[in-house]
Amino acid sequence: MKSSTHKKRGPRAGSKSERIREALKANPGQTRKEVAEKFDASYGLAEKIVTEVRGVKKQTKKAGKSKQSGGGDTGDDGVAAKAISFIEAAGGLQQAIDILQVAQKISVTI
């Protein structure tokens, strides 16, 4: 049986994480290391909360080039290169958009 001193005060009320969040909102320039030291928290917890509060996403590793047999230009890099070529050939981005809108109207009527 729980004692009366363990009453819940709402989600995260008074927790170390909540105190860190409040401190970061008051002083957003603190580094993860400073937060971890100030609140005697692990670096991982500090990093998680700082990221959450600041809305900063961790940079993920980019996937390497796909190895394709046949040497086709069907990967993402090939599509981007073709799109850039199309835009240049059309005379600019707005002209390319206009061409695609006309093509869309024509395809709807067919």
CSV table of C-alpha atoms in Angstrom, one decimal:
chain,number,residue,atom,x,y,z
A,1,MET,CA,0.0,0.0,0.0
A,2,LYS,CA,1.3,3.4,-0.9
A,3,SER,CA,1.7,6.1,1.7
A,4,SER,CA,0.0,9.4,1.4
A,5,THR,CA,3.3,11.1,0.5
A,6,HIS,CA,3.4,9.5,-2.9
A,7,LYS,CA,0.4,11.3,-4.3
A,8,LYS,CA,0.5,12.2,-8.0
A,9,ARG,CA,0.4,15.9,-8.7
A,10,GLY,CA,-0.2,15.6,-12.4
A,11,PRO,CA,2.1,14.5,-15.3
A,12,ARG,CA,5.7,15.1,-14.6
A,13,ALA,CA,4.9,17.4,-11.7
A,14,GLY,CA,8.1,18.3,-9.8
A,15,SER,CA,10.2,15.7,-11.7
A,16,LYS,CA,13.8,16.4,-12.6
A,17,SER,CA,12.8,16.5,-16.3
A,18,GLU,CA,10.1,19.1,-15.6
A,19,ARG,CA,12.5,21.3,-13.6
A,20,ILE,CA,15.0,21.1,-16.5
A,21,ARG,CA,12.4,22.1,-19.0
A,22,GLU,CA,11.4,25.1,-16.9
A,23,ALA,CA,15.0,26.2,-16.5
A,24,LEU,CA,15.6,25.9,-20.3
A,25,LYS,CA,12.6,28.0,-21.0
A,26,ALA,CA,13.9,30.6,-18.7
A,27,ASN,CA,17.5,30.4,-19.9
A,28,PRO,CA,17.5,28.8,-23.4
A,29,GLY,CA,21.2,29.4,-24.0
A,30,GLN,CA,22.4,26.7,-21.6
A,31,THR,CA,24.3,23.8,-23.1
A,32,ARG,CA,23.5,20.2,-22.6
A,33,LYS,CA,26.5,19.7,-20.4
A,34,GLU,CA,25.6,22.7,-18.2
A,35,VAL,CA,22.1,21.4,-17.8
A,36,ALA,CA,23.4,17.9,-16.9
A,37,GLU,CA,25.7,19.3,-14.3
A,38,LYS,CA,23.3,21.8,-12.8
A,39,PHE,CA,20.5,19.2,-12.2
A,40,ASP,CA,22.8,16.2,-11.5
A,41,ALA,CA,21.3,14.5,-14.5
A,42,SER,CA,22.8,12.2,-17.1
A,43,TYR,CA,24.0,13.7,-20.3
A,44,GLY,CA,21.5,11.6,-22.2
A,45,LEU,CA,18.6,12.9,-20.2
A,46,ALA,CA,19.8,16.5,-20.6
A,47,GLU,CA,20.3,16.0,-24.4
A,48,LYS,CA,16.8,14.5,-24.8
A,49,ILE,CA,15.1,17.4,-22.9
A,50,VAL,CA,17.2,20.1,-24.6
A,51,THR,CA,16.3,18.7,-27.9
A,52,GLU,CA,12.6,18.4,-27.0
A,53,VAL,CA,12.4,22.0,-25.7
A,54,ARG,CA,14.4,23.6,-28.5
A,55,GLY,CA,12.8,21.5,-31.2
A,56,VAL,CA,16.2,20.6,-32.7
A,57,LYS,CA,16.4,17.3,-34.5
A,58,LYS,CA,19.5,15.2,-34.4
A,59,GLN,CA,21.3,15.0,-37.7
A,60,THR,CA,21.0,11.5,-39.1
A,61,LYS,CA,23.5,9.7,-41.2
A,62,LYS,CA,22.7,9.9,-44.9
A,63,ALA,CA,22.4,6.7,-46.8
A,64,GLY,CA,25.2,5.9,-49.2
A,65,LYS,CA,24.7,5.7,-52.9
A,66,SER,CA,22.7,2.7,-54.0
A,67,LYS,CA,24.6,0.1,-56.0
A,68,GLN,CA,22.6,-0.6,-59.1
A,69,SER,CA,23.4,-3.1,-61.8
A,70,GLY,CA,22.8,-1.7,-65.2
A,71,GLY,CA,24.0,1.8,-64.4
A,72,GLY,CA,20.5,3.3,-64.8
A,73,ASP,CA,19.8,6.8,-63.6
A,74,THR,CA,16.8,5.8,-61.5
A,75,GLY,CA,18.0,6.6,-58.0
A,76,ASP,CA,17.1,9.8,-56.1
A,77,ASP,CA,20.2,11.6,-57.3
A,78,GLY,CA,19.2,10.8,-60.9
A,79,VAL,CA,15.7,12.1,-60.4
A,80,ALA,CA,17.0,15.3,-58.9
A,81,ALA,CA,19.5,15.8,-61.8
A,82,LYS,CA,16.7,15.2,-64.3
A,83,ALA,CA,14.4,17.7,-62.5
A,84,ILE,CA,17.2,20.3,-62.5
A,85,SER,CA,17.8,19.7,-66.2
A,86,PHE,CA,14.1,20.1,-66.9
A,87,ILE,CA,13.9,23.4,-65.0
A,88,GLU,CA,16.9,24.7,-66.9
A,89,ALA,CA,15.5,23.5,-70.2
A,90,ALA,CA,12.2,25.2,-69.5
A,91,GLY,CA,13.9,28.5,-68.8
A,92,GLY,CA,13.4,28.6,-65.0
A,93,LEU,CA,11.3,27.3,-62.2
A,94,GLN,CA,8.2,29.3,-62.9
A,95,GLN,CA,8.2,28.2,-66.6
A,96,ALA,CA,8.7,24.6,-65.5
A,97,ILE,CA,5.7,24.9,-63.2
A,98,ASP,CA,3.6,26.4,-65.9
A,99,ILE,CA,4.5,23.5,-68.3
A,100,LEU,CA,3.6,20.9,-65.7
A,101,GLN,CA,0.3,22.6,-65.0
A,102,VAL,CA,-0.6,22.5,-68.7
A,103,ALA,CA,0.4,18.9,-68.8
A,104,GLN,CA,-1.7,18.1,-65.8
A,105,LYS,CA,-4.8,19.8,-67.4
A,106,ILE,CA,-4.2,17.8,-70.6
A,107,SER,CA,-3.8,14.5,-68.8
A,108,VAL,CA,-7.1,15.1,-67.0
A,109,THR,CA,-9.0,15.5,-70.2
A,110,ILE,CA,-7.6,12.4,-71.8
